[in-house]
Backbone as a chain_set.jsonl record, in Angstrom:
{"seq": "DLASDKDAVDAAKAAGTVGEQADGYLGIVSSADGAVTAAVNEINAGRRQVYTQTATKSGVSPDAAGQATGAQLIGKVPAGQFFKPLGGAWTKR", "coords": {"N": [[158.69, 239.617, 64.116], [155.175, 240.427, 63.684], [154.265, 240.031, 61.034], [156.194, 238.278, 59.904], [155.851, 236.143, 61.66], [153.223, 235.431, 60.995], [153.584, 234.682, 58.311], [155.272, 232.445, 58.668], [153.559, 230.759, 60.104], [151.433, 230.501, 58.273], [152.729, 229.107, 56.211], [153.357, 226.784, 57.634], [150.793, 225.864, 58.18], [149.946, 225.232, 55.578], [151.726, 223.178, 55.096], [150.828, 221.303, 56.835], [151.632, 221.141, 59.484], [150.708, 222.859, 61.409], [147.588, 223.886, 62.773], [144.173, 225.168, 62.99], [142.326, 225.471, 66.008], [139.311, 224.612, 67.796], [139.114, 226.095, 70.093], [139.944, 228.564, 69.467], [142.606, 229.027, 69.22], [145.845, 228.529, 67.705], [147.306, 225.364, 66.948], [149.805, 222.784, 67.267], [150.091, 220.388, 64.882], [151.774, 218.329, 64.004], [155.249, 217.563, 64.572], [156.919, 220.605, 64.869], [159.358, 223.056, 63.921], [161.56, 225.118, 65.98], [161.244, 227.845, 65.294], [158.727, 227.966, 64.095], [157.143, 227.053, 66.212], [157.608, 229.113, 68.05], [156.453, 231.238, 66.628], [153.752, 230.409, 66.561], [153.228, 230.535, 69.311], [153.521, 233.301, 69.774], [151.463, 234.4, 68.144], [149.245, 233.16, 69.331], [149.381, 234.357, 71.871], [148.732, 236.986, 71.225], [146.13, 236.572, 70.288], [144.945, 235.708, 72.674], [144.93, 238.085, 74.155], [143.109, 239.604, 72.629], [140.78, 238.034, 72.911], [140.354, 238.286, 75.642], [139.855, 241.036, 75.83], [137.527, 241.184, 74.252], [135.853, 239.589, 75.774], [135.587, 241.13, 78.095], [134.219, 243.358, 77.104], [131.838, 242.212, 76.134], [130.768, 240.679, 78.124], [131.163, 237.938, 78.349], [132.995, 234.861, 78.925], [136.601, 234.695, 78.494], [137.231, 232.223, 77.315], [134.837, 231.564, 76.016], [134.724, 233.62, 74.145], [136.983, 233.001, 72.648], [136.218, 230.492, 71.629], [134.057, 231.222, 70.007], [135.361, 232.696, 68.039], [137.071, 230.698, 67.159], [135.276, 228.903, 65.949], [134.545, 230.393, 63.71], [137.064, 230.635, 62.438], [137.695, 227.938, 61.918], [135.724, 227.397, 60.084], [136.75, 228.638, 57.886], [138.96, 227.233, 57.131], [141.017, 226.072, 54.596], [140.797, 223.471, 52.019], [142.792, 220.604, 52.562], [144.168, 221.533, 54.75], [144.567, 221.432, 58.375], [142.276, 221.107, 61.157], [140.96, 221.291, 64.519], [138.308, 220.141, 66.21], [136.346, 220.984, 69.187], [137.064, 218.811, 71.804], [137.756, 216.907, 69.982], [139.764, 215.21, 67.472], [142.675, 216.034, 65.461], [141.772, 216.981, 62.236], [141.739, 216.645, 58.739], [140.809, 218.909, 56.289]], "CA": [[157.564, 240.543, 64.018], [153.903, 239.753, 63.434], [154.166, 239.618, 59.628], [157.003, 237.074, 59.682], [155.183, 235.072, 62.401], [152.066, 235.018, 60.199], [154.107, 233.956, 57.146], [155.758, 231.142, 59.132], [152.394, 229.944, 60.462], [150.708, 230.176, 57.044], [153.493, 228.052, 55.544], [153.209, 225.567, 58.438], [149.423, 225.373, 57.948], [149.942, 224.62, 54.248], [152.524, 221.955, 55.191], [150.14, 220.365, 57.708], [152.226, 221.03, 60.82], [149.966, 223.741, 62.309], [146.184, 223.987, 62.41], [143.27, 225.95, 63.833], [141.604, 224.688, 67.002], [137.991, 225.154, 68.126], [139.199, 227.035, 71.223], [140.353, 229.865, 68.945], [144.062, 229.126, 69.195], [146.592, 227.662, 66.803], [147.9, 224.204, 67.588], [150.816, 222.042, 66.517], [149.532, 219.111, 64.427], [152.897, 217.39, 64.05], [156.437, 218.264, 65.048], [157.262, 221.866, 64.209], [160.653, 223.545, 64.386], [161.508, 226.148, 67.013], [160.76, 229.116, 64.76], [157.275, 227.841, 63.911], [156.558, 226.977, 67.548], [157.659, 230.472, 68.606], [155.461, 232.034, 65.9], [152.45, 229.976, 67.07], [153.082, 231.079, 70.666], [153.322, 234.752, 69.661], [150.12, 234.661, 67.609], [148.284, 232.769, 70.366], [149.405, 235.38, 72.925], [147.95, 238.099, 70.698], [144.729, 236.166, 70.284], [144.49, 235.679, 74.066], [144.625, 239.47, 74.52], [141.876, 239.993, 71.937], [139.656, 237.317, 73.52], [140.128, 238.881, 76.955], [139.196, 242.327, 75.589], [136.177, 240.893, 73.771], [135.1, 239.065, 76.915], [135.29, 242.255, 78.984], [133.205, 244.199, 76.453], [130.573, 241.538, 75.854], [130.272, 239.986, 79.308], [131.328, 236.49, 78.269], [134.333, 234.454, 79.373], [137.597, 234.651, 77.406], [137.109, 230.936, 76.627], [133.686, 231.647, 75.11], [135.12, 234.498, 73.043], [137.911, 232.219, 71.822], [135.483, 229.443, 70.917], [133.269, 231.864, 68.951], [136.309, 232.988, 66.963], [137.54, 229.41, 66.661], [134.266, 228.366, 65.033], [134.673, 231.146, 62.455], [138.336, 230.286, 61.81], [137.592, 226.571, 61.401], [134.878, 227.48, 58.905], [137.531, 229.187, 56.773], [140.134, 226.389, 56.859], [140.934, 225.558, 53.22], [141.03, 222.049, 51.775], [144.168, 220.154, 52.729], [144.717, 221.993, 56.02], [144.032, 220.755, 59.55], [141.573, 221.808, 62.231], [140.689, 220.404, 65.654], [137.074, 220.53, 66.907], [136.36, 220.807, 70.638], [136.958, 217.426, 72.211], [138.02, 216.014, 68.86], [141.145, 215.004, 67.03], [143.041, 216.781, 64.26], [141.033, 216.542, 61.053], [142.156, 217.318, 57.514], [139.648, 219.296, 55.481]], "C": [[156.316, 239.79, 63.578], [153.793, 239.248, 61.998], [154.98, 238.352, 59.379], [156.427, 235.896, 60.461], [154.019, 234.527, 61.581], [152.522, 234.225, 58.973], [154.555, 232.553, 57.541], [154.587, 230.222, 59.442], [151.597, 229.564, 59.215], [151.405, 229.053, 56.277], [153.336, 226.725, 56.291], [151.797, 224.988, 58.297], [149.363, 224.634, 56.612], [150.68, 223.281, 54.265], [151.878, 220.909, 56.101], [150.753, 220.207, 59.084], [151.514, 221.895, 61.854], [148.524, 223.799, 61.826], [145.414, 224.869, 63.368], [142.527, 225.012, 64.772], [140.296, 225.396, 67.35], [138.027, 226.117, 69.312], [139.678, 228.413, 70.779], [141.854, 230.055, 68.873], [144.634, 228.203, 68.132], [147.141, 226.487, 67.603], [148.902, 223.542, 66.666], [150.223, 220.674, 66.173], [150.593, 218.023, 64.517], [154.151, 218.207, 64.342], [156.773, 219.48, 64.189], [158.606, 222.337, 64.747], [160.465, 224.694, 65.373], [160.935, 227.459, 66.524], [159.245, 229.084, 64.586], [156.578, 227.807, 65.27], [156.528, 228.358, 68.199], [156.62, 231.366, 67.938], [154.052, 231.69, 66.381], [152.207, 230.59, 68.452], [152.827, 232.581, 70.648], [151.915, 235.089, 69.183], [149.064, 234.287, 68.648], [148.244, 233.777, 71.509], [148.589, 236.597, 72.487], [146.465, 237.781, 70.686], [144.156, 236.182, 71.696], [144.112, 237.084, 74.529], [143.313, 239.922, 73.899], [140.669, 239.319, 72.59], [139.331, 237.894, 74.893], [139.417, 240.225, 76.815], [137.748, 242.129, 75.153], [135.296, 240.433, 74.927], [134.681, 240.197, 77.849], [134.161, 243.109, 78.417], [131.848, 243.524, 76.383], [130.025, 240.734, 77.023], [130.287, 238.474, 79.207], [132.719, 236.14, 78.79], [135.31, 234.53, 78.197], [137.534, 233.34, 76.633], [135.971, 230.967, 75.615], [134.017, 232.526, 73.913], [136.061, 233.76, 72.094], [137.188, 231.164, 71.009], [134.629, 230.033, 69.793], [134.164, 232.179, 67.758], [136.802, 231.697, 66.331], [136.576, 228.801, 65.663], [134.347, 229.075, 63.68], [135.947, 230.749, 61.712], [138.289, 228.887, 61.197], [136.744, 226.557, 60.132], [135.617, 227.957, 57.666], [138.749, 228.335, 56.418], [140.01, 225.818, 55.444], [141.203, 224.059, 53.135], [142.513, 221.73, 51.932], [144.812, 220.603, 54.024], [143.961, 221.354, 57.183], [143.287, 221.694, 60.492], [141.247, 220.783, 63.315], [139.423, 220.891, 66.355], [137.217, 220.325, 68.412], [136.178, 219.33, 70.966], [137.257, 216.423, 71.121], [139.493, 215.892, 68.554], [141.417, 215.875, 65.794], [142.37, 216.145, 63.045], [141.509, 217.332, 59.855], [140.923, 217.636, 56.691], [139.84, 218.841, 54.051]], "O": [[156.401, 238.64, 63.147], [153.282, 238.152, 61.768], [154.5, 237.44, 58.705], [156.498, 234.761, 59.991], [153.841, 233.313, 61.478], [151.916, 233.209, 58.633], [154.258, 231.583, 56.842], [154.61, 229.043, 59.088], [151.134, 228.429, 59.104], [150.747, 228.152, 55.754], [153.201, 225.67, 55.671], [151.622, 223.769, 58.296], [148.799, 223.543, 56.524], [150.312, 222.357, 53.54], [152.321, 219.761, 56.14], [150.441, 219.249, 59.792], [151.693, 221.69, 63.054], [148.262, 223.765, 60.624], [145.92, 225.268, 64.417], [142.146, 223.905, 64.392], [140.182, 226.615, 67.219], [137.08, 226.875, 69.52], [139.806, 229.325, 71.596], [142.328, 231.131, 68.506], [144.001, 227.233, 67.715], [147.408, 226.611, 68.798], [148.858, 223.711, 65.448], [149.892, 219.894, 67.066], [150.344, 216.936, 65.038], [154.095, 219.436, 64.353], [156.893, 219.396, 62.967], [158.956, 222.053, 65.893], [159.352, 225.179, 65.575], [160.209, 228.126, 67.261], [158.56, 230.059, 64.893], [155.548, 228.454, 65.461], [155.537, 228.73, 68.827], [155.972, 232.168, 68.611], [153.239, 232.591, 66.588], [151.122, 231.1, 68.731], [152.009, 233.081, 71.42], [151.252, 235.959, 69.748], [148.091, 235.018, 68.828], [147.175, 234.029, 72.064], [147.846, 237.17, 73.283], [145.64, 238.625, 71.034], [143.022, 236.614, 71.905], [143.103, 237.267, 75.209], [142.495, 240.555, 74.566], [139.643, 239.966, 72.802], [138.161, 237.981, 75.268], [138.496, 240.528, 77.574], [136.85, 242.825, 75.627], [134.139, 240.839, 75.041], [133.551, 240.219, 78.337], [133.263, 243.532, 79.144], [130.818, 244.177, 76.552], [128.936, 240.166, 76.929], [129.522, 237.795, 79.891], [133.525, 237.029, 79.062], [134.899, 234.441, 77.04], [137.757, 233.33, 75.422], [136.108, 230.467, 74.499], [133.633, 232.211, 72.787], [135.942, 233.885, 70.875], [137.499, 230.957, 69.836], [134.49, 229.415, 68.738], [133.78, 231.96, 66.609], [136.935, 231.608, 65.11], [136.994, 228.247, 64.646], [134.233, 228.439, 62.632], [135.92, 230.547, 60.498], [138.783, 228.674, 60.089], [137.018, 225.79, 59.209], [135.181, 227.72, 56.54], [139.493, 228.678, 55.499], [139.021, 225.159, 55.124], [141.762, 223.459, 54.053], [143.376, 222.489, 51.491], [145.887, 220.118, 54.377], [142.87, 220.811, 57.011], [143.601, 222.877, 60.615], [141.254, 219.576, 63.072], [139.442, 221.927, 67.02], [138.093, 219.589, 68.865], [135.256, 218.681, 70.471], [137.042, 215.224, 71.3], [140.349, 216.401, 69.279], [140.488, 216.384, 65.168], [142.404, 214.928, 62.862], [141.669, 218.55, 59.933], [140.096, 216.765, 56.423], [138.973, 219.071, 53.208]]}, "num_chains": 1, "name": "protein.A"}
């Protein structure tokens, strides 16, 4: 379920195996187990739906909607966790 997926991803973010990407999706920083990978995929699927809905309402592409959200999410990444700017490499805050 979404709550357990979020818990798994939050723990993986704290451990440095999952991070936020500038495209608005979660990414795997280093090898993650199957449960974490599945949780990332589920959350990203949900985000994709939201970005598509936002794009339809606002007349932008889903990619642009994802990048706008990604910029906000990266801005909130706490110290010690990873993020990946567009065209960049994983960076630890």
